[in-house]
XYZ file of N, CA and C in Angstrom:
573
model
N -14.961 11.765 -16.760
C -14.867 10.543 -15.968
C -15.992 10.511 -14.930
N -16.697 9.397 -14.710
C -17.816 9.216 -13.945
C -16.813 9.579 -12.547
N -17.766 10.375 -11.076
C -16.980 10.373 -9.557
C -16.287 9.057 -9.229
N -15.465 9.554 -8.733
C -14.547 8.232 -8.237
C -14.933 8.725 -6.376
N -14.482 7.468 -5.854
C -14.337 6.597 -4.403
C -13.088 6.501 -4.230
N -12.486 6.236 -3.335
C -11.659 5.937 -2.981
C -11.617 5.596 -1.766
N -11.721 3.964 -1.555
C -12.303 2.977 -0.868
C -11.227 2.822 0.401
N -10.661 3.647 0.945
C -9.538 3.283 1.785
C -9.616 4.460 3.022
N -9.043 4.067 3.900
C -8.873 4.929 5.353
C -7.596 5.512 5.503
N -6.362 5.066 4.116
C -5.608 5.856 4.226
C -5.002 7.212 3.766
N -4.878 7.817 4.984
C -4.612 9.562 4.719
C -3.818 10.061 3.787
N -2.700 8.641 3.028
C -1.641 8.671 2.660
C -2.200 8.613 1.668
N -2.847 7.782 1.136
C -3.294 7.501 -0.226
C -4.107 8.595 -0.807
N -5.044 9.053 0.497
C -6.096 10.647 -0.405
C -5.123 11.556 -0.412
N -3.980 11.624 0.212
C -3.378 12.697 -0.185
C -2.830 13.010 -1.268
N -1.965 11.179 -1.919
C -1.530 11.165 -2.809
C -2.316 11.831 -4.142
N -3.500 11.123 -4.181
C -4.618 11.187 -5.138
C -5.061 12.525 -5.131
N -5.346 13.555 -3.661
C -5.392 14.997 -3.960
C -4.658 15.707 -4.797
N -3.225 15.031 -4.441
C -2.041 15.883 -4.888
C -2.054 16.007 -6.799
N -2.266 14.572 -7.041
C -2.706 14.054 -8.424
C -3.911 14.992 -9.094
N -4.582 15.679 -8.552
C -5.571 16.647 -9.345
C -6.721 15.783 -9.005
N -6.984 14.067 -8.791
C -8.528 13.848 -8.514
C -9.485 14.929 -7.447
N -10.674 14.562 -8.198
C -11.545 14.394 -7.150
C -12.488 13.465 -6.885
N -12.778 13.477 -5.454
C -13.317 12.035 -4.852
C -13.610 12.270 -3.726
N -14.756 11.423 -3.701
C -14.954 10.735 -2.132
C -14.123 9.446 -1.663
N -14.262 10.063 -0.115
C -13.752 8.443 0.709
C -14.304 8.232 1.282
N -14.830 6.392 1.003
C -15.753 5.565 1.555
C -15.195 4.190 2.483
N -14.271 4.614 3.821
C -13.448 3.403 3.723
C -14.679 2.073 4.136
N -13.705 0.888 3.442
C -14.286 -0.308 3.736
C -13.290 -0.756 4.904
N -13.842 -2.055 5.573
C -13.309 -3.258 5.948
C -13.384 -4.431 5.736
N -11.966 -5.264 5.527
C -12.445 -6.314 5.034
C -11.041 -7.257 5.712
N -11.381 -8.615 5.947
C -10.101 -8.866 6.300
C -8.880 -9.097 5.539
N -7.480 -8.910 6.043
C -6.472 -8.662 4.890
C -5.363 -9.670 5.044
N -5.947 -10.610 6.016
C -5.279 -11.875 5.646
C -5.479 -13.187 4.719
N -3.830 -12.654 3.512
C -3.730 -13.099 2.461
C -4.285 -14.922 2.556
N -4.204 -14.851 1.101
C -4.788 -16.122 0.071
C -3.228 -16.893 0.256
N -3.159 -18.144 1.177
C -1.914 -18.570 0.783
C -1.773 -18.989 -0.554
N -2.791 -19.497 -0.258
C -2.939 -20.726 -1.884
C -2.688 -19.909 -3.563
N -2.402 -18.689 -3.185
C -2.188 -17.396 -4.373
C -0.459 -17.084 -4.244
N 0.370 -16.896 -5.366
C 1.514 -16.478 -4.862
C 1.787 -14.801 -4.723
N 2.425 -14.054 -4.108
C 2.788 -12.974 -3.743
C 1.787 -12.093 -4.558
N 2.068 -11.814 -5.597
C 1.507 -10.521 -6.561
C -0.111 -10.928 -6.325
N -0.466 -12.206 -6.738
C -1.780 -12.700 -6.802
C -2.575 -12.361 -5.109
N -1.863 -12.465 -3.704
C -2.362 -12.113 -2.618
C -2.833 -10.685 -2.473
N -1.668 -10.103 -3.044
C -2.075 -8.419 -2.759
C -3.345 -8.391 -3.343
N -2.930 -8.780 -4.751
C -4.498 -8.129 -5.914
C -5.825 -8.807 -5.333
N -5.953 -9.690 -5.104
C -7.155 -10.488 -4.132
C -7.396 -9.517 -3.258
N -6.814 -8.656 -2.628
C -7.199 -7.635 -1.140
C -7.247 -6.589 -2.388
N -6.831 -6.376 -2.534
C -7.419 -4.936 -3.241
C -8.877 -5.526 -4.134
N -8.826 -6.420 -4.840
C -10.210 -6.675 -5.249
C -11.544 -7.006 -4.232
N -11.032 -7.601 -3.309
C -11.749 -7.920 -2.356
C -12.332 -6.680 -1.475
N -11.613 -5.635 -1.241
C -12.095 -4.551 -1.303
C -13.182 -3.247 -2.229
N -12.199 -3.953 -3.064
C -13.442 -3.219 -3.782
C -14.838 -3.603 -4.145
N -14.994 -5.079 -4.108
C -16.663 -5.975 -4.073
C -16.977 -5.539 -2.722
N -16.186 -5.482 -1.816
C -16.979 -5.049 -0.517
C -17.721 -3.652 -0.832
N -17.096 -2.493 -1.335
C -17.139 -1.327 -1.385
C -18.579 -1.224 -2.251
N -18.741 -1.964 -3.401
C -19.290 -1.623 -4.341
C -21.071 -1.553 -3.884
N -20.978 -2.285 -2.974
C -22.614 -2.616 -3.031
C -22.975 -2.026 -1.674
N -22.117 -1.237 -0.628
C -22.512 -0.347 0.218
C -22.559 1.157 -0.966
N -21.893 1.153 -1.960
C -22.167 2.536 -2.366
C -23.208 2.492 -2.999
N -23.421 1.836 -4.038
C -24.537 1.623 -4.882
C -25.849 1.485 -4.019
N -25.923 1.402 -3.045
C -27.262 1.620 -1.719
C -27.444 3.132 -1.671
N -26.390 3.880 -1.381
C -26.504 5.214 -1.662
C -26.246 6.259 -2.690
N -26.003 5.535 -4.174
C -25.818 6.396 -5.312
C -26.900 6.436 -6.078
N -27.030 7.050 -6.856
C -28.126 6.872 -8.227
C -27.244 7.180 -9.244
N -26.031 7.651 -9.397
C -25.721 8.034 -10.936
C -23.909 6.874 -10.738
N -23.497 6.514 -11.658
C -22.661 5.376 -12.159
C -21.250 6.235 -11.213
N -20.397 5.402 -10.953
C -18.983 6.043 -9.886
C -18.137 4.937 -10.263
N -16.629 5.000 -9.976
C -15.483 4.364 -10.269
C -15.607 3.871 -8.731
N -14.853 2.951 -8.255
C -14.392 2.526 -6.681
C -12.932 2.095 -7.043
N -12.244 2.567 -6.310
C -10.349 2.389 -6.490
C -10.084 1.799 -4.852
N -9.373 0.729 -4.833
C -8.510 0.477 -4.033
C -7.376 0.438 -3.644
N -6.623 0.125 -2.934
C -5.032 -0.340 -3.425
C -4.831 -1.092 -1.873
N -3.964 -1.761 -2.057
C -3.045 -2.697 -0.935
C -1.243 -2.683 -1.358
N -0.885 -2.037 -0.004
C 0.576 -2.244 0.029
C 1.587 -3.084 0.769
N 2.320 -3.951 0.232
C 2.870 -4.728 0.759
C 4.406 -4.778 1.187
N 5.377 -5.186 1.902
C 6.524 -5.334 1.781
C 6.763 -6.576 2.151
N 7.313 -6.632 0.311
C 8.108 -8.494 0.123
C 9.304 -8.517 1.070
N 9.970 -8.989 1.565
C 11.279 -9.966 1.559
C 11.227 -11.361 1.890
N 12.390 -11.673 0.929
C 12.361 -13.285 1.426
C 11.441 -14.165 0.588
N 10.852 -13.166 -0.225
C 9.865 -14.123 -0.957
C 8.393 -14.155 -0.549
N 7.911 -13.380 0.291
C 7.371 -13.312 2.008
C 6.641 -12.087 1.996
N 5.406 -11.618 2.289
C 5.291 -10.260 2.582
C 5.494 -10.096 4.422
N 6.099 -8.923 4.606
C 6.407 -8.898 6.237
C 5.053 -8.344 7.219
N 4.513 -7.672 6.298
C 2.902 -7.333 7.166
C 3.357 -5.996 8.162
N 2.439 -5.822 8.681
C 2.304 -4.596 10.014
C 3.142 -5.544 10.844
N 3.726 -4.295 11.795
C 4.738 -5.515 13.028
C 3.560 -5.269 13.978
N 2.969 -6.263 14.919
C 2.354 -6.356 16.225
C 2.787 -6.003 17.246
N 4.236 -5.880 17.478
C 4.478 -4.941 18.983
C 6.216 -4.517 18.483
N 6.373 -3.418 19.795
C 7.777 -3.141 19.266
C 8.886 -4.099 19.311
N 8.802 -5.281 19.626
C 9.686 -6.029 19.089
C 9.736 -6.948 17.878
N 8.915 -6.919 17.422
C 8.514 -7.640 16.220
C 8.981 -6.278 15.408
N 8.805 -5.117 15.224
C 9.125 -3.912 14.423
C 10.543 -4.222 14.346
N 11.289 -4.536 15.717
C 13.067 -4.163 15.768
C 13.137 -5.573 14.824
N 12.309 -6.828 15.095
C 12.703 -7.567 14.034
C 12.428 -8.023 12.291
N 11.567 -6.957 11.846
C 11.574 -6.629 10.980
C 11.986 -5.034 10.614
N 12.725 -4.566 11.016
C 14.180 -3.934 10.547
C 15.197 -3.955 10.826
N 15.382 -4.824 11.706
C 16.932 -5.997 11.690
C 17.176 -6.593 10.301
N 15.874 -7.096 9.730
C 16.252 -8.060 8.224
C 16.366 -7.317 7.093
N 15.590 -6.204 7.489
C 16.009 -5.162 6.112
C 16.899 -4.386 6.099
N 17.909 -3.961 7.341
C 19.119 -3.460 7.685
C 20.393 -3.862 6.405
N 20.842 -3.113 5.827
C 21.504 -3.190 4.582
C 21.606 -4.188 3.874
N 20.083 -4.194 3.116
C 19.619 -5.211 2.315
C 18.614 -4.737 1.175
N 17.785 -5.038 0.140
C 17.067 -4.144 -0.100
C 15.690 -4.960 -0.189
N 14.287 -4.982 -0.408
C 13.192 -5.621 -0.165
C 12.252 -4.829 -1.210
N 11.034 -5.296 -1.651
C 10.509 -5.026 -2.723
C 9.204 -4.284 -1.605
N 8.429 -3.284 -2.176
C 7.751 -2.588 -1.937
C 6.236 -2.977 -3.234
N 5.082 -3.630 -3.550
C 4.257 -3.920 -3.978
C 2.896 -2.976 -3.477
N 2.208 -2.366 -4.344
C 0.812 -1.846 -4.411
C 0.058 -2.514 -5.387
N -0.817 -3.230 -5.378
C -2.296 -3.801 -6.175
C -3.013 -2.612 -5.656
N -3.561 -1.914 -7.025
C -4.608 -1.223 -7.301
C -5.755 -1.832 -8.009
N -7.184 -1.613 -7.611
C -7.912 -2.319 -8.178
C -9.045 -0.993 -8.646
N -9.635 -0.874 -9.931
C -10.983 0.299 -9.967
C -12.002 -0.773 -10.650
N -13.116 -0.217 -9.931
C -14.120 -1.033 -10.502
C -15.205 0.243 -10.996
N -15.817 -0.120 -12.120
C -17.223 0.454 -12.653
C -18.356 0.100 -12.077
N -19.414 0.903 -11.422
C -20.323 0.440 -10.698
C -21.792 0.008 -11.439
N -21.599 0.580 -12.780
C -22.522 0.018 -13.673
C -22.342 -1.148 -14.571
N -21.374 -1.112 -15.033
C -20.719 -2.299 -16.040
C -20.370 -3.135 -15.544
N -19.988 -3.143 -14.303
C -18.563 -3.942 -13.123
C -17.644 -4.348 -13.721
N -17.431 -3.730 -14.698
C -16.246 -3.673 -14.954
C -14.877 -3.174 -14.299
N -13.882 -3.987 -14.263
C -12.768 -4.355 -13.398
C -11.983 -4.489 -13.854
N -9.983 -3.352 -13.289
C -9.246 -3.366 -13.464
C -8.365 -3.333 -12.743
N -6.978 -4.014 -12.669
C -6.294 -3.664 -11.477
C -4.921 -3.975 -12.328
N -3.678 -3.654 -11.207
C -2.713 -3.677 -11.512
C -1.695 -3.478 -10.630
N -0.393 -4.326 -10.436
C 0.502 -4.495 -9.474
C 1.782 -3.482 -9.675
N 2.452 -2.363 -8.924
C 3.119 -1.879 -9.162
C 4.223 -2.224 -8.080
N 5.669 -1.932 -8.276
C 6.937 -3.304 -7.909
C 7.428 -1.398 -7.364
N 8.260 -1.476 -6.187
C 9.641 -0.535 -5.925
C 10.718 -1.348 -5.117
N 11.651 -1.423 -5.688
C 12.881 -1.981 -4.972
C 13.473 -1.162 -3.954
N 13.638 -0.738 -2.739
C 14.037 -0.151 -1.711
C 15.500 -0.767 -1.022
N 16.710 0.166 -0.971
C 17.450 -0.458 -0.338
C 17.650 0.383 0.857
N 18.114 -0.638 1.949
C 18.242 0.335 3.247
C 19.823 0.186 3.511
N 19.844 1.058 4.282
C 21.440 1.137 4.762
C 21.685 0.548 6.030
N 22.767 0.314 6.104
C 23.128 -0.831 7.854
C 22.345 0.038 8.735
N 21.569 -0.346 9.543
C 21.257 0.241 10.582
C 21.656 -0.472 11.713
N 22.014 0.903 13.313
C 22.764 0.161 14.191
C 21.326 -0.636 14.996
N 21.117 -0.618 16.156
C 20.307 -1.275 16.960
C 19.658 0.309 17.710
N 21.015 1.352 17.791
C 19.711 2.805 18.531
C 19.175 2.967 17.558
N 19.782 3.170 16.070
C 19.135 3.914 15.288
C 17.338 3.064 15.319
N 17.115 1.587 14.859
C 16.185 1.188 15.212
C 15.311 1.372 16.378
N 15.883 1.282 17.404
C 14.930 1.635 18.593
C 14.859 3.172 18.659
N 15.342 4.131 18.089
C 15.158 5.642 18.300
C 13.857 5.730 17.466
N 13.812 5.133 16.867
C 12.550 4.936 15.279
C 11.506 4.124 15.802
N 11.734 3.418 16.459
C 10.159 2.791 17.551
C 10.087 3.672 18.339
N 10.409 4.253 19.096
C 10.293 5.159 20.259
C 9.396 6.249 19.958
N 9.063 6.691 18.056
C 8.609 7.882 17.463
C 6.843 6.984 17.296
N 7.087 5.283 17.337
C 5.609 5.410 17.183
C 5.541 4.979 15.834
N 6.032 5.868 14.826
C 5.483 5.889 13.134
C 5.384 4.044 12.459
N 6.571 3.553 13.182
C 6.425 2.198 12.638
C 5.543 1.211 13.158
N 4.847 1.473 14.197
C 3.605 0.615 14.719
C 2.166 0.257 13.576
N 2.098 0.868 12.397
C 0.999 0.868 11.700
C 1.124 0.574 10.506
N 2.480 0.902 10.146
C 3.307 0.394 8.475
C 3.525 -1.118 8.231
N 3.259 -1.152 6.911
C 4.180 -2.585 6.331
C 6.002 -2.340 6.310
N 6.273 -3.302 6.583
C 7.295 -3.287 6.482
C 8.776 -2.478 8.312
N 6.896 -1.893 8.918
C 7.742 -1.387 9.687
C 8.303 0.015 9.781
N 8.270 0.569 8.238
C 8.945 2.207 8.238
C 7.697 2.935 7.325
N 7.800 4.268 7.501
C 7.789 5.251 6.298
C 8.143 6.071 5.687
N 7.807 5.788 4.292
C 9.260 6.643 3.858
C 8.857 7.973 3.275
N 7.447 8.148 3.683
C 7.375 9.940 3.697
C 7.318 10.397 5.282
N 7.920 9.849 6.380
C 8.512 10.096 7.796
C 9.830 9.572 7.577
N 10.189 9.193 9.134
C 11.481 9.618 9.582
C 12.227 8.140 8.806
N 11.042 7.328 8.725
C 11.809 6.074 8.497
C 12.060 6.401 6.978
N 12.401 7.895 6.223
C 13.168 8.078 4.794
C 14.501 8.007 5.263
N 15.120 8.173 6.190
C 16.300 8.258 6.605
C 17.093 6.897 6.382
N 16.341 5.669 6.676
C 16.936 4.452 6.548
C 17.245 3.997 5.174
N 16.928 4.721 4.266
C 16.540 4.548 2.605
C 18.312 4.940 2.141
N 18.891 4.100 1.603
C 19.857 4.342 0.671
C 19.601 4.721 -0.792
N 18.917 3.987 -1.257
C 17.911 4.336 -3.038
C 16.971 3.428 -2.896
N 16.235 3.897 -3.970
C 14.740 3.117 -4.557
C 15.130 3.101 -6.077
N 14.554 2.402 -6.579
C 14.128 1.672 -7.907
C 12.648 1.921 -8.382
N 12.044 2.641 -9.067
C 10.631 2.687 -9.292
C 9.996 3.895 -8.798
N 9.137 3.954 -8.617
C 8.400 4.832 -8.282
C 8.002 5.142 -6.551
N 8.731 6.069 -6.165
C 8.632 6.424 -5.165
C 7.315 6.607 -4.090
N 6.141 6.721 -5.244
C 4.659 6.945 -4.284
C 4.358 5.824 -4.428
N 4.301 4.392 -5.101
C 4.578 3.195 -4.825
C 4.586 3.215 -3.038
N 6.067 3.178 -2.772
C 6.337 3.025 -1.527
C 5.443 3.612 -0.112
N 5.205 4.771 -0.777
C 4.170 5.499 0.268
C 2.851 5.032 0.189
N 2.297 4.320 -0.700
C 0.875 3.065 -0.819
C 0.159 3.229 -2.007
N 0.300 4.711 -2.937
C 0.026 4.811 -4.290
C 0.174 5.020 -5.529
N 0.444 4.088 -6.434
C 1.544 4.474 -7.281
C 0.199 5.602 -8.612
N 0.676 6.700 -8.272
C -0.385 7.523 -9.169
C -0.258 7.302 -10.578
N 0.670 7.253 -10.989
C 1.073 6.816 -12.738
C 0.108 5.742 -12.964
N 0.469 4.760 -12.269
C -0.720 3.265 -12.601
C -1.962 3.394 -12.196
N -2.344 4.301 -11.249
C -3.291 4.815 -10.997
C -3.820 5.785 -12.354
N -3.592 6.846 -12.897
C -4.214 7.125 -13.998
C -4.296 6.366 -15.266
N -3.182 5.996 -15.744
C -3.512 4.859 -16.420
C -4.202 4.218 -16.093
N -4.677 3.721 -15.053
C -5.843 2.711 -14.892
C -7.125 3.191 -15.187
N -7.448 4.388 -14.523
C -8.814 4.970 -14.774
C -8.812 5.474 -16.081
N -7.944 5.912 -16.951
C -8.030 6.266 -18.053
C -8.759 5.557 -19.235
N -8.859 4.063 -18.539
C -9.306 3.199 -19.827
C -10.883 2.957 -19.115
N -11.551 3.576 -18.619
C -13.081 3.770 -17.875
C -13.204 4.620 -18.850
């Protein structure tokens, strides 16, 4: 397999991908990640993960000479039909886990790999159903107080403390944590 990238700043995701046997560089991009209304749900994510990766492609190719994969991914949490986004302060967090408080909400990753010679382009949406259990109002504010939910979708994580709020999942569990590695090799597999 030509070197892969891995176009992201999250720690979560190279870890995943370490853990997976790749190897790679990380080149994070920026790009902005406010969605395509005019796209419905699945179609917003994959737009940010593609959109990432055209960003990515032509800062690397400035500094490569031999052909590389670029992988992205974007994680989302649906409810409502809705993705809920990062919360902006701790009250916006208590109110997005007030709504997911014994309910369950879909967990979405768009992965995108691109070929830097061919540009050739693949991506793919992976789904986890998450249910949470009633939570009281300390248990929520004991869980802002730690910090961890200031930077998450959805508000929690569920390789931290916010696994505790988790009754079951549906799917693939590294999904939820931002990479679903299964769809991830399958994806690069066909490069």
């Amino acid at each position: 397999m030509k070197p892969l990238v891995l176009a992201s700043k999250s720690p979560r995701r190279k870890q995943l991908l370490s853990e997976a046997g790749f190897s790679f560089d990380v080149v994070p991009v920026k790009i902005s990640e406010i969605p395509n209304k005019n796209l419905n749900v699945n179609e917003q994510i994959l737009d940010i993960a593609r959109r990432k990766a055209r960003a990515a492609l032509p800062l690397l190719k400035a500094s490569r000479t031999e052909p590389f994969i670029v992988l992205t991914a974007d994680t989302e949490v649906i409810f409502g039909g809705g993705p809920l986004g990062k919360p902006q302060d701790r009250e916006d967090a208590y109110r997005i886990l007030r709504l997911l408080s014994g309910k369950y909400h879909e967990v979405l990753t768009a992965v995108c790999a691109v070929e830097s010679s061919s540009g050739k382009e693949l991506s793919h949406v992976e789904t986890t159903k998450v249910y949470f259990k009633n939570l009281s109002d300390a248990e929520i504010w004991t869980y802002i107080d730690t910090g961890e939910p200031m930077d998450k979708a959805g508000a929690y994580g569920i390789q931290g403390q916010g696994r505790t709020f988790v009754e079951r999942i549906e799917g693939p569990f590294d999904n939820v944590v931002g990479l679903p590695v299964e769809a991830v090799k399958n994806l690069l597999s066909k490069f």
